[in-house]
PDB file of N, CA and C in Angstrom:
ATOM      1  N   MET J   1     136.507 105.462  82.008  1.00 86.00           N
ATOM      2  CA  MET J   1     136.977 106.826  81.950  1.00 86.00           C
ATOM      3  C   MET J   1     137.162 107.260  80.496  1.00 86.00           C
ATOM      4  N   LEU J   2     137.615 106.325  79.691  1.00 91.00           N
ATOM      5  CA  LEU J   2     137.784 106.636  78.276  1.00 91.00           C
ATOM      6  C   LEU J   2     136.427 106.877  77.621  1.00 91.00           C
ATOM      7  N   ARG J   3     135.411 106.181  78.096  1.00 95.00           N
ATOM      8  CA  ARG J   3     134.055 106.388  77.575  1.00 95.00           C
ATOM      9  C   ARG J   3     133.596 107.811  77.843  1.00 95.00           C
ATOM     10  N   TRP J   4     133.886 108.319  79.053  1.00 95.00           N
ATOM     11  CA  TRP J   4     133.503 109.693  79.386  1.00 95.00           C
ATOM     12  C   TRP J   4     134.253 110.696  78.526  1.00 95.00           C
ATOM     13  N   ALA J   5     135.516 110.413  78.229  1.00 95.00           N
ATOM     14  CA  ALA J   5     136.288 111.309  77.368  1.00 95.00           C
ATOM     15  C   ALA J   5     135.655 111.388  75.978  1.00 95.00           C
ATOM     16  N   ILE J   6     135.225 110.243  75.449  1.00 95.00           N
ATOM     17  CA  ILE J   6     134.594 110.232  74.129  1.00 95.00           C
ATOM     18  C   ILE J   6     133.258 110.966  74.167  1.00 95.00           C
ATOM     19  N   ILE J   7     132.498 110.779  75.237  1.00 96.00           N
ATOM     20  CA  ILE J   7     131.209 111.460  75.371  1.00 96.00           C
ATOM     21  C   ILE J   7     131.414 112.972  75.418  1.00 96.00           C
ATOM     22  N   PHE J   8     132.372 113.438  76.214  1.00 96.00           N
ATOM     23  CA  PHE J   8     132.632 114.872  76.301  1.00 96.00           C
ATOM     24  C   PHE J   8     133.137 115.417  74.968  1.00 96.00           C
ATOM     25  N   LEU J   9     133.936 114.627  74.243  1.00 96.00           N
ATOM     26  CA  LEU J   9     134.429 115.056  72.942  1.00 96.00           C
ATOM     27  C   LEU J   9     133.280 115.234  71.954  1.00 96.00           C
ATOM     28  N   VAL J  10     132.380 114.268  71.916  1.00 97.00           N
ATOM     29  CA  VAL J  10     131.249 114.353  70.995  1.00 97.00           C
ATOM     30  C   VAL J  10     130.344 115.533  71.348  1.00 97.00           C
ATOM     31  N   ILE J  11     130.068 115.717  72.631  1.00 96.00           N
ATOM     32  CA  ILE J  11     129.230 116.845  73.050  1.00 96.00           C
ATOM     33  C   ILE J  11     129.906 118.162  72.699  1.00 96.00           C
ATOM     34  N   GLY J  12     131.214 118.233  72.910  1.00 96.00           N
ATOM     35  CA  GLY J  12     131.951 119.450  72.568  1.00 96.00           C
ATOM     36  C   GLY J  12     131.920 119.747  71.082  1.00 96.00           C
ATOM     37  N   LEU J  13     132.053 118.708  70.263  1.00 96.00           N
ATOM     38  CA  LEU J  13     131.989 118.915  68.814  1.00 96.00           C
ATOM     39  C   LEU J  13     130.598 119.358  68.372  1.00 96.00           C
ATOM     40  N   VAL J  14     129.567 118.770  68.951  1.00 96.00           N
ATOM     41  CA  VAL J  14     128.198 119.166  68.615  1.00 96.00           C
ATOM     42  C   VAL J  14     127.949 120.609  69.020  1.00 96.00           C
ATOM     43  N   LEU J  15     128.395 120.983  70.201  1.00 96.00           N
ATOM     44  CA  LEU J  15     128.219 122.363  70.652  1.00 96.00           C
ATOM     45  C   LEU J  15     128.976 123.338  69.758  1.00 96.00           C
ATOM     46  N   ALA J  16     130.164 122.962  69.320  1.00 95.00           N
ATOM     47  CA  ALA J  16     130.946 123.838  68.444  1.00 95.00           C
ATOM     48  C   ALA J  16     130.249 124.012  67.097  1.00 95.00           C
ATOM     49  N   VAL J  17     129.679 122.937  66.574  1.00 95.00           N
ATOM     50  CA  VAL J  17     128.966 123.024  65.295  1.00 95.00           C
ATOM     51  C   VAL J  17     127.723 123.898  65.430  1.00 95.00           C
ATOM     52  N   LEU J  18     127.066 123.826  66.583  1.00 96.00           N
ATOM     53  CA  LEU J  18     125.856 124.618  66.794  1.00 96.00           C
ATOM     54  C   LEU J  18     126.150 126.081  67.125  1.00 96.00           C
ATOM     55  N   GLY J  19     127.424 126.441  67.266  1.00 94.00           N
ATOM     56  CA  GLY J  19     127.770 127.839  67.485  1.00 94.00           C
ATOM     57  C   GLY J  19     128.126 128.199  68.910  1.00 94.00           C
ATOM     58  N   PHE J  20     128.152 127.230  69.796  1.00 94.00           N
ATOM     59  CA  PHE J  20     128.533 127.481  71.181  1.00 94.00           C
ATOM     60  C   PHE J  20     130.018 127.145  71.348  1.00 94.00           C
ATOM     61  N   GLY J  21     130.866 127.964  70.746  1.00 90.00           N
ATOM     62  CA  GLY J  21     132.297 127.677  70.700  1.00 90.00           C
ATOM     63  C   GLY J  21     132.960 127.642  72.064  1.00 90.00           C
ATOM     64  N   GLY J  22     132.595 128.559  72.924  1.00 94.00           N
ATOM     65  CA  GLY J  22     133.213 128.602  74.249  1.00 94.00           C
ATOM     66  C   GLY J  22     132.878 127.380  75.080  1.00 94.00           C
ATOM     67  N   LEU J  23     131.624 127.039  75.075  1.00 95.00           N
ATOM     68  CA  LEU J  23     131.181 125.867  75.822  1.00 95.00           C
ATOM     69  C   LEU J  23     131.707 124.586  75.186  1.00 95.00           C
ATOM     70  N   GLY J  24     131.732 124.550  73.856  1.00 95.00           N
ATOM     71  CA  GLY J  24     132.282 123.391  73.160  1.00 95.00           C
ATOM     72  C   GLY J  24     133.755 123.214  73.455  1.00 95.00           C
ATOM     73  N   GLY J  25     134.494 124.318  73.503  1.00 95.00           N
ATOM     74  CA  GLY J  25     135.910 124.261  73.837  1.00 95.00           C
ATOM     75  C   GLY J  25     136.150 123.756  75.250  1.00 95.00           C
ATOM     76  N   ALA J  26     135.268 124.145  76.156  1.00 96.00           N
ATOM     77  CA  ALA J  26     135.390 123.671  77.535  1.00 96.00           C
ATOM     78  C   ALA J  26     135.170 122.165  77.613  1.00 96.00           C
ATOM     79  N   PHE J  27     134.178 121.677  76.885  1.00 97.00           N
ATOM     80  CA  PHE J  27     133.910 120.237  76.874  1.00 97.00           C
ATOM     81  C   PHE J  27     135.072 119.474  76.247  1.00 97.00           C
ATOM     82  N   ILE J  28     135.656 120.020  75.193  1.00 96.00           N
ATOM     83  CA  ILE J  28     136.792 119.359  74.563  1.00 96.00           C
ATOM     84  C   ILE J  28     138.002 119.383  75.487  1.00 96.00           C
ATOM     85  N   GLY J  29     138.170 120.460  76.245  1.00 96.00           N
ATOM     86  CA  GLY J  29     139.249 120.513  77.239  1.00 96.00           C
ATOM     87  C   GLY J  29     139.082 119.453  78.312  1.00 96.00           C
ATOM     88  N   ILE J  30     137.859 119.266  78.770  1.00 96.00           N
ATOM     89  CA  ILE J  30     137.587 118.222  79.759  1.00 96.00           C
ATOM     90  C   ILE J  30     137.865 116.848  79.158  1.00 96.00           C
ATOM     91  N   ALA J  31     137.502 116.666  77.885  1.00 97.00           N
ATOM     92  CA  ALA J  31     137.756 115.394  77.215  1.00 97.00           C
ATOM     93  C   ALA J  31     139.255 115.111  77.132  1.00 97.00           C
ATOM     94  N   LYS J  32     140.056 116.135  76.859  1.00 97.00           N
ATOM     95  CA  LYS J  32     141.510 115.952  76.815  1.00 97.00           C
ATOM     96  C   LYS J  32     142.058 115.527  78.169  1.00 97.00           C
ATOM     97  N   ILE J  33     141.590 116.184  79.216  1.00 97.00           N
ATOM     98  CA  ILE J  33     142.058 115.846  80.567  1.00 97.00           C
ATOM     99  C   ILE J  33     141.692 114.408  80.913  1.00 97.00           C
ATOM    100  N   LEU J  34     140.457 114.015  80.619  1.00 97.00           N
ATOM    101  CA  LEU J  34     140.025 112.646  80.906  1.00 97.00           C
ATOM    102  C   LEU J  34     140.808 111.632  80.079  1.00 97.00           C
ATOM    103  N   PHE J  35     141.116 111.967  78.826  1.00 97.00           N
ATOM    104  CA  PHE J  35     141.884 111.058  77.980  1.00 97.00           C
ATOM    105  C   PHE J  35     143.283 110.849  78.544  1.00 97.00           C
ATOM    106  N   TYR J  36     143.963 111.942  78.888  1.00 97.00           N
ATOM    107  CA  TYR J  36     145.319 111.817  79.437  1.00 97.00           C
ATOM    108  C   TYR J  36     145.308 111.107  80.790  1.00 97.00           C
ATOM    109  N   LEU J  37     144.277 111.333  81.568  1.00 97.00           N
ATOM    110  CA  LEU J  37     144.154 110.638  82.848  1.00 97.00           C
ATOM    111  C   LEU J  37     143.951 109.137  82.633  1.00 97.00           C
ATOM    112  N   ALA J  38     143.145 108.771  81.651  1.00 96.00           N
ATOM    113  CA  ALA J  38     142.928 107.355  81.346  1.00 96.00           C
ATOM    114  C   ALA J  38     144.217 106.700  80.867  1.00 96.00           C
ATOM    115  N   ILE J  39     144.985 107.393  80.038  1.00 97.00           N
ATOM    116  CA  ILE J  39     146.261 106.856  79.566  1.00 97.00           C
ATOM    117  C   ILE J  39     147.230 106.683  80.731  1.00 97.00           C
ATOM    118  N   ALA J  40     147.282 107.656  81.636  1.00 97.00           N
ATOM    119  CA  ALA J  40     148.179 107.565  82.790  1.00 97.00           C
ATOM    120  C   ALA J  40     147.796 106.388  83.689  1.00 97.00           C
ATOM    121  N   VAL J  41     146.510 106.208  83.939  1.00 97.00           N
ATOM    122  CA  VAL J  41     146.062 105.084  84.771  1.00 97.00           C
ATOM    123  C   VAL J  41     146.393 103.762  84.093  1.00 97.00           C
ATOM    124  N   PHE J  42     146.227 103.694  82.764  1.00 97.00           N
ATOM    125  CA  PHE J  42     146.554 102.481  82.025  1.00 97.00           C
ATOM    126  C   PHE J  42     148.037 102.143  82.159  1.00 97.00           C
ATOM    127  N   VAL J  43     148.898 103.136  82.000  1.00 97.00           N
ATOM    128  CA  VAL J  43     150.345 102.885  82.086  1.00 97.00           C
ATOM    129  C   VAL J  43     150.731 102.449  83.495  1.00 97.00           C
ATOM    130  N   ILE J  44     150.180 103.090  84.509  1.00 97.00           N
ATOM    131  CA  ILE J  44     150.484 102.727  85.891  1.00 97.00           C
ATOM    132  C   ILE J  44     150.051 101.292  86.176  1.00 97.00           C
ATOM    133  N   LEU J  45     148.842 100.935  85.752  1.00 96.00           N
ATOM    134  CA  LEU J  45     148.363  99.571  85.991  1.00 96.00           C
ATOM    135  C   LEU J  45     149.140  98.545  85.172  1.00 96.00           C
ATOM    136  N   LEU J  46     149.592  98.926  83.986  1.00 95.00           N
ATOM    137  CA  LEU J  46     150.411  98.033  83.178  1.00 95.00           C
ATOM    138  C   LEU J  46     151.733  97.739  83.863  1.00 95.00           C
ATOM    139  N   VAL J  47     152.383  98.771  84.375  1.00 94.00           N
ATOM    140  CA  VAL J  47     153.653  98.579  85.082  1.00 94.00           C
ATOM    141  C   VAL J  47     153.452  97.747  86.339  1.00 94.00           C
ATOM    142  N   LEU J  48     152.410  98.044  87.101  1.00 93.00           N
ATOM    143  CA  LEU J  48     152.147  97.272  88.317  1.00 93.00           C
ATOM    144  C   LEU J  48     151.834  95.816  87.983  1.00 93.00           C
ATOM    145  N   GLY J  49     151.113  95.574  86.906  1.00 91.00           N
ATOM    146  CA  GLY J  49     150.816  94.207  86.497  1.00 91.00           C
ATOM    147  C   GLY J  49     152.067  93.452  86.089  1.00 91.00           C
ATOM    148  N   LEU J  50     152.962  94.121  85.376  1.00 90.00           N
ATOM    149  CA  LEU J  50     154.209  93.468  84.986  1.00 90.00           C
ATOM    150  C   LEU J  50     155.074  93.151  86.202  1.00 90.00           C
ATOM    151  N   LEU J  51     155.131  94.078  87.147  1.00 89.00           N
ATOM    152  CA  LEU J  51     155.926  93.845  88.352  1.00 89.00           C
ATOM    153  C   LEU J  51     155.324  92.732  89.200  1.00 89.00           C
ATOM    154  N   ALA J  52     154.007  92.698  89.304  1.00 89.00           N
ATOM    155  CA  ALA J  52     153.356  91.642  90.084  1.00 89.00           C
ATOM    156  C   ALA J  52     153.553  90.295  89.409  1.00 89.00           C
ATOM    157  N   GLY J  53     153.505  90.269  88.085  1.00 81.00           N
ATOM    158  CA  GLY J  53     153.732  89.015  87.363  1.00 81.00           C
ATOM    159  C   GLY J  53     155.125  88.470  87.587  1.00 81.00           C
ATOM    160  N   ARG J  54     156.092  89.375  87.596  1.00 79.00           N
ATOM    161  CA  ARG J  54     157.475  88.920  87.861  1.00 79.00           C
ATOM    162  C   ARG J  54     157.627  88.423  89.286  1.00 79.00           C
ATOM    163  N   ALA J  55     156.959  89.089  90.231  1.00 75.00           N
ATOM    164  CA  ALA J  55     157.066  88.676  91.626  1.00 75.00           C
ATOM    165  C   ALA J  55     156.459  87.282  91.817  1.00 75.00           C
ATOM    166  N   VAL J  56     155.343  87.016  91.145  1.00 74.00           N
ATOM    167  CA  VAL J  56     154.717  85.705  91.245  1.00 74.00           C
ATOM    168  C   VAL J  56     155.602  84.650  90.593  1.00 74.00           C
ATOM    169  N   LYS J  57     156.195  84.993  89.450  1.00 72.00           N
ATOM    170  CA  LYS J  57     157.061  84.044  88.755  1.00 72.00           C
ATOM    171  C   LYS J  57     158.296  83.717  89.604  1.00 72.00           C
ATOM    172  N   ASP J  58     158.863  84.755  90.256  1.00 73.00           N
ATOM    173  CA  ASP J  58     160.014  84.510  91.110  1.00 73.00           C
ATOM    174  C   ASP J  58     159.646  83.681  92.345  1.00 73.00           C
ATOM    175  N   ALA J  59     158.449  83.868  92.870  1.00 74.00           N
ATOM    176  CA  ALA J  59     158.007  83.111  94.031  1.00 74.00           C
ATOM    177  C   ALA J  59     157.766  81.657  93.685  1.00 74.00           C
ATOM    178  N   VAL J  60     157.311  81.384  92.475  1.00 75.00           N
ATOM    179  CA  VAL J  60     157.045  80.023  92.042  1.00 75.00           C
ATOM    180  C   VAL J  60     158.354  79.279  91.765  1.00 75.00           C
ATOM    181  N   ASP J  61     159.319  79.965  91.173  1.00 64.00           N
ATOM    182  CA  ASP J  61     160.591  79.315  90.838  1.00 64.00           C
ATOM    183  C   ASP J  61     161.389  79.022  92.039  1.00 64.00           C
TER     184      ASP J  61
END
Protein backbone atom coordinates (compact mmCIF):
# COMPACT_ATOMS: atom_id res chain seq x y z
CA MET A 1 0.00 0.00 0.00
CA LEU A 2 2.89 2.30 0.74
CA ARG A 3 4.26 1.52 -2.72
CA TRP A 4 1.01 2.75 -4.28
CA ALA A 5 1.18 5.94 -2.21
CA ILE A 6 4.69 6.63 -3.54
CA ILE A 7 3.60 5.87 -7.11
CA PHE A 8 0.63 8.26 -6.85
CA LEU A 9 2.88 10.91 -5.29
CA VAL A 10 5.40 10.70 -8.11
CA ILE A 11 2.69 10.77 -10.79
CA GLY A 12 1.08 13.75 -9.07
CA LEU A 13 4.37 15.63 -8.95
CA VAL A 14 5.07 14.91 -12.62
CA LEU A 15 1.60 16.08 -13.59
CA ALA A 16 2.01 19.26 -11.54
CA VAL A 17 5.35 20.01 -13.22
CA LEU A 18 3.79 19.45 -16.65
CA GLY A 19 1.04 21.97 -15.87
CA PHE A 20 -1.84 19.67 -14.95
CA GLY A 21 -2.24 21.14 -11.47
CA GLY A 22 -5.77 19.93 -10.82
CA LEU A 23 -5.08 16.38 -11.81
CA GLY A 24 -1.72 16.44 -10.03
CA GLY A 25 -3.42 17.67 -6.87
CA ALA A 26 -5.93 14.85 -7.08
CA PHE A 27 -3.15 12.27 -7.38
CA ILE A 28 -1.32 13.80 -4.42
CA GLY A 29 -4.56 13.71 -2.41
CA ILE A 30 -4.95 10.02 -3.18
CA ALA A 31 -1.32 9.49 -2.16
CA LYS A 32 -2.00 11.17 1.20
CA ILE A 33 -5.02 8.97 1.84
CA LEU A 34 -3.08 5.82 0.96
CA PHE A 35 -0.16 6.90 3.17
CA TYR A 36 -2.38 7.53 6.20
CA LEU A 37 -4.21 4.26 5.57
CA ALA A 38 -0.89 2.38 5.44
CA ILE A 39 0.22 3.99 8.71
CA ALA A 40 -3.11 3.10 10.37
CA VAL A 41 -2.87 -0.54 9.22
CA PHE A 42 0.73 -0.69 10.47
CA VAL A 43 -0.23 0.61 13.92
CA ILE A 44 -3.20 -1.77 14.19
CA LEU A 45 -1.07 -4.77 13.22
CA LEU A 46 1.69 -3.67 15.59
CA VAL A 47 -0.72 -3.53 18.52
CA LEU A 48 -2.27 -6.87 17.59
CA GLY A 49 1.18 -8.43 17.29
CA LEU A 50 2.20 -7.14 20.70
CA LEU A 51 -1.00 -8.43 22.28
CA ALA A 52 -0.65 -11.83 20.61
CA GLY A 53 2.97 -12.05 21.76
CA ARG A 54 1.96 -11.40 25.34
CA ALA A 55 -0.83 -13.97 25.12
CA VAL A 56 1.61 -16.60 23.85
CA LYS A 57 4.13 -15.70 26.55
CA ASP A 58 1.46 -15.97 29.25
CA ALA A 59 0.30 -19.33 27.87
CA VAL A 60 3.84 -20.70 27.92
CA ASP A 61 4.57 -19.54 31.48
